[in-house]
Tab-separated table of C-alpha atoms in Angstrom:
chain	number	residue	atom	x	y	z
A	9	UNK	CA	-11.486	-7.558	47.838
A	10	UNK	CA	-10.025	-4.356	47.816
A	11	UNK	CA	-6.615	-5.572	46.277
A	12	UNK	CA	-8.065	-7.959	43.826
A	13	UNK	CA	-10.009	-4.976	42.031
A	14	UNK	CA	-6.918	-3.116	42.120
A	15	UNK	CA	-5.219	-5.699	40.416
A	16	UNK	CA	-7.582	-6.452	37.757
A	17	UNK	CA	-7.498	-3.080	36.899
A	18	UNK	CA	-3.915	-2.952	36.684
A	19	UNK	CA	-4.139	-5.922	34.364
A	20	UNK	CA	-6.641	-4.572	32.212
A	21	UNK	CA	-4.703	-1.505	32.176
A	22	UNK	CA	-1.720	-3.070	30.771
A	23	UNK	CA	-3.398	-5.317	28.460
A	24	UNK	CA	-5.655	-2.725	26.874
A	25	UNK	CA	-2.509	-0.491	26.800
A	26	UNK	CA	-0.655	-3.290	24.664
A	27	UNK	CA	-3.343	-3.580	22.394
A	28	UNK	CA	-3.590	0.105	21.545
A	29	UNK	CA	0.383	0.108	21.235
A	30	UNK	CA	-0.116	-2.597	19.041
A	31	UNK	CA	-2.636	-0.920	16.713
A	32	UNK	CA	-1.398	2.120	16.321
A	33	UNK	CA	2.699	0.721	15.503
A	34	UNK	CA	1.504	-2.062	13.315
A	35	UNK	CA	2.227	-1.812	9.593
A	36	UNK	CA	-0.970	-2.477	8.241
A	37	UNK	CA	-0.036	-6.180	6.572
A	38	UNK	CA	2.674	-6.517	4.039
A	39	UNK	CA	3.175	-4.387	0.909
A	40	UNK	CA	0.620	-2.292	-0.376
A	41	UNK	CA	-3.007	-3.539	-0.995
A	42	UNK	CA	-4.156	-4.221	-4.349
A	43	UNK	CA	-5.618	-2.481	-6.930
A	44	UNK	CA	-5.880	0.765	-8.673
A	45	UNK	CA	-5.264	4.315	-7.035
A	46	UNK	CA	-6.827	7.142	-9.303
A	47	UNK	CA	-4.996	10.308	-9.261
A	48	UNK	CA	-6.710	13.101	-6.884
A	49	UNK	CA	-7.094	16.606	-8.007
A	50	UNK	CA	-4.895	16.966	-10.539
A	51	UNK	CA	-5.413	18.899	-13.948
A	52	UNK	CA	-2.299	18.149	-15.756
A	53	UNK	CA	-3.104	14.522	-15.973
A	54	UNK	CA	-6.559	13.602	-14.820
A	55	UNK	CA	-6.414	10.095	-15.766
A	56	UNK	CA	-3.565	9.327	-14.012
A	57	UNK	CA	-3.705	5.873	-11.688
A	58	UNK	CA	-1.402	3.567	-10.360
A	59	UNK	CA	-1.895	-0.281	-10.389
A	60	UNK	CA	-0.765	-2.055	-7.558
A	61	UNK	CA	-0.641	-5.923	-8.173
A	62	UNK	CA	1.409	-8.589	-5.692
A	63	UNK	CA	4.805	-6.664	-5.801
A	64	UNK	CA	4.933	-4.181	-8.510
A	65	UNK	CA	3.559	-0.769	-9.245
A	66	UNK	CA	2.952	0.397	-12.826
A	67	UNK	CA	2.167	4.431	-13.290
A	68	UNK	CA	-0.492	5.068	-15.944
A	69	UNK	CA	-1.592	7.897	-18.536
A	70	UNK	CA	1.097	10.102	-16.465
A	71	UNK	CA	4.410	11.655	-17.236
A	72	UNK	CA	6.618	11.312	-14.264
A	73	UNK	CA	9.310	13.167	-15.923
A	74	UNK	CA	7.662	16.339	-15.885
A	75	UNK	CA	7.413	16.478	-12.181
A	76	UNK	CA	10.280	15.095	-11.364
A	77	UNK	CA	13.206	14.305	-14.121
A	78	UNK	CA	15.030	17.892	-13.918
A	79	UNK	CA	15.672	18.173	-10.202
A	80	UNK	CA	17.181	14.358	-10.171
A	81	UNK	CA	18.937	15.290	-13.081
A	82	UNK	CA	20.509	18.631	-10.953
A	83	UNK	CA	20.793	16.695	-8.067
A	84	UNK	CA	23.062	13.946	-9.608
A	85	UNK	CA	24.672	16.123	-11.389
A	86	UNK	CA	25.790	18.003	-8.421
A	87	UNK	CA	27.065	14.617	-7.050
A	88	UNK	CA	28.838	13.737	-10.238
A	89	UNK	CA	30.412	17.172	-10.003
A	90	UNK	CA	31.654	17.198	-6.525
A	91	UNK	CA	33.153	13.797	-6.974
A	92	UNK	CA	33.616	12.571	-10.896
A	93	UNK	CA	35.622	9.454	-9.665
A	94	UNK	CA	32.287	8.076	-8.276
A	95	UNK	CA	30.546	7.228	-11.679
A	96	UNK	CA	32.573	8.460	-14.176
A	97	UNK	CA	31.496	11.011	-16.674
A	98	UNK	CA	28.325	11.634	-17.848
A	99	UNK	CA	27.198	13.581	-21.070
A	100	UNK	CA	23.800	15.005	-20.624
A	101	UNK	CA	22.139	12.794	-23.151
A	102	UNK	CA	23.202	9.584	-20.824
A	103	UNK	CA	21.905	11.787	-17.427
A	104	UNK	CA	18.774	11.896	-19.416
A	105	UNK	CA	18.259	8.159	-19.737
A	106	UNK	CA	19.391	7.181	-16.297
A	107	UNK	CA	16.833	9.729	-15.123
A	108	UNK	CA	14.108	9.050	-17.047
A	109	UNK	CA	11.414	7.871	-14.370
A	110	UNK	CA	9.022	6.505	-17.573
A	111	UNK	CA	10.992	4.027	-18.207
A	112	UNK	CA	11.423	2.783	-15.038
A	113	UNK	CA	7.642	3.018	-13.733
A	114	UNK	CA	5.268	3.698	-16.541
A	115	UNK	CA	6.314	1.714	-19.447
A	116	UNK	CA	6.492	-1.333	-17.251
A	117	UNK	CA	6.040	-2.512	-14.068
A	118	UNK	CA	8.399	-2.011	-11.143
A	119	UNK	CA	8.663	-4.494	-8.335
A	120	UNK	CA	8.597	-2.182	-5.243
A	121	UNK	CA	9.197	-5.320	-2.713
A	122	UNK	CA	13.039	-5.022	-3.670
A	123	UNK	CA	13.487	-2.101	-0.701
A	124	UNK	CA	12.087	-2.998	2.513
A	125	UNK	CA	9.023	-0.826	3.943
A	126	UNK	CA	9.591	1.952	6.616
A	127	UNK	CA	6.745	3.066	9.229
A	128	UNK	CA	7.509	6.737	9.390
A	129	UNK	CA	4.301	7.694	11.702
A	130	UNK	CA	1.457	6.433	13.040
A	131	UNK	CA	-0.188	5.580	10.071
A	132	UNK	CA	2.603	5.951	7.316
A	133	UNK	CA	4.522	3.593	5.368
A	134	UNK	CA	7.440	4.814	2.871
A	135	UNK	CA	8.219	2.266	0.328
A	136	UNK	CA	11.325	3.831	-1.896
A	137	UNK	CA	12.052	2.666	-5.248
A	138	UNK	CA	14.957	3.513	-6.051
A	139	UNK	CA	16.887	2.786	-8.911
A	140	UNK	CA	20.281	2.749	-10.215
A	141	UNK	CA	22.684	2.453	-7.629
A	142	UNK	CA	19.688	3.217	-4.984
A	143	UNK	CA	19.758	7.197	-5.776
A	144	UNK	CA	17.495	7.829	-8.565
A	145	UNK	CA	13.611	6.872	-8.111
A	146	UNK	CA	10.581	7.733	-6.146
A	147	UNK	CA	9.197	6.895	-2.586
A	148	UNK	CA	5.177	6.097	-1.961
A	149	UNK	CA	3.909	6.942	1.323
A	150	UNK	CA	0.898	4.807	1.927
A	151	UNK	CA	-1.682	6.068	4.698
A	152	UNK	CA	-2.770	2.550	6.237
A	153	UNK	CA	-6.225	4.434	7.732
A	154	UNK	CA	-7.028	6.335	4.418
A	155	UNK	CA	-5.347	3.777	1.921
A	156	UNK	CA	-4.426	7.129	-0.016
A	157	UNK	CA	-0.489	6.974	-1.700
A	158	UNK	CA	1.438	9.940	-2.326
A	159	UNK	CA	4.132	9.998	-4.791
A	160	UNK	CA	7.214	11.818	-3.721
A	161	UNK	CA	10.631	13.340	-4.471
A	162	UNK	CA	12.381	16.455	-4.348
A	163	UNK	CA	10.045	18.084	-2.703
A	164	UNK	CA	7.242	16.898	-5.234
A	165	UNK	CA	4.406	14.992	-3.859
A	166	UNK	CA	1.507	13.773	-6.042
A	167	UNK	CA	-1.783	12.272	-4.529
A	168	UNK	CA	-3.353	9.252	-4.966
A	169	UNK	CA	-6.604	7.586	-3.842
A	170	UNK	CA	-7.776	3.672	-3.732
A	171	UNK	CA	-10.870	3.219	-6.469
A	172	UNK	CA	-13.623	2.089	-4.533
C-alpha cells in the first residue's frame, strides 16, 4: 500500500511537473494576436497604435524616424566605414532612404512572419523585422501574459498595449 502511494505520487509529480514546464516554455500560439495596440504613455504621439492583422504590422499616426532613424543611420554608417567593400558607397541622402523606418512600417504594412519568432523568457517573444539585408528594422517583444508589445532598437523601446 505503502509503495503504491509512493508511486502515484511520483507520477503525479512528474506529470504535474511537465505540465507546468509546458506552460511556462510555450509560445503562446503562432504570431501575434490580432488587433490594435494603442500606444501607452506617450506625449509625443498620443495616438499612436499598431494594427496587427494575419501577418503584418502597420504603425499608425507615429513617426518612427524620430526615435529611431539617426542611430541606424550611425550605426551603418560605422559598418560602411570599417568595411566600404561590403555595400559600396553611400551618400547620405541614399543612408537616409534605406533608413527611413516610415516607409517600411507606417506607410504600409509589413509582413513580420518573414523572420521566425524567438522566446527570449518566460513570457517573451521577439519578432525582428528587419529589413534590407536583415540589419536595418525594428524587433517587437510581445508579453504572452500581458499581451503588451514593445517596440525596440538601439536602445529605444516604445510601449504598446492591446485595445480592449
Amino acid at each position: 500500500m505503502k509503495k503504491s502511494l509512493i508511486v502515484i505520487g511520483i507520477g503525479s509529480f512528474a506529470v504535474i511537473s511537465l505540465l507546468i514546464v509546458y506552460f511556462l516554455t510555450r509560445i503562446g500560439g503562432e504570431g501575434l494576436p490580432i488587433g490594435r495596440y494603442n500606444i501607452v504613455d506617450n506625449d509625443r504621439f498620443p495616438e499612436a497604435y499598431i494594427q496587427v492583422m494575419d501577418t503584418t504590422v502597420q504603425f499608425f499616426n507615429i513617426d518612427l524616424n524620430e526615435y529611431f532613424q539617426e542611430k541606424q543611420m550611425t550605426t551603418y554608417r560605422r559598418v560602411l566605414d570599417n568595411d566600404p567593400d561590403w555595400y559600396g558607397t553611400v551618400s547620405d541622402d541614399e543612408l537616409r532612404n534605406m533608413t527611413d523606418l516610415n516607409a517600411v512600417f507606417v506607410e504600409k504594412a509589413y509582413d513580420y512572419t518573414k523572420h521566425s519568432a524567438e522566446k527570449i523568457g518566460t513570457n517573451i517573444v521577439a519578432y525582428l523585422m528587419l529589413y534590407h539585408d536583415n540589419f536595418l528594422g525594428l524587433a517587437i517583444h510581445y508579453n504572452t501574459k500581458t499581451g503588451h508589445l514593445d517596440v525596440m532598437r538601439s536602445g529605444i523601446t516604445i510601449a504598446f498595449e492591446k485595445e480592449k
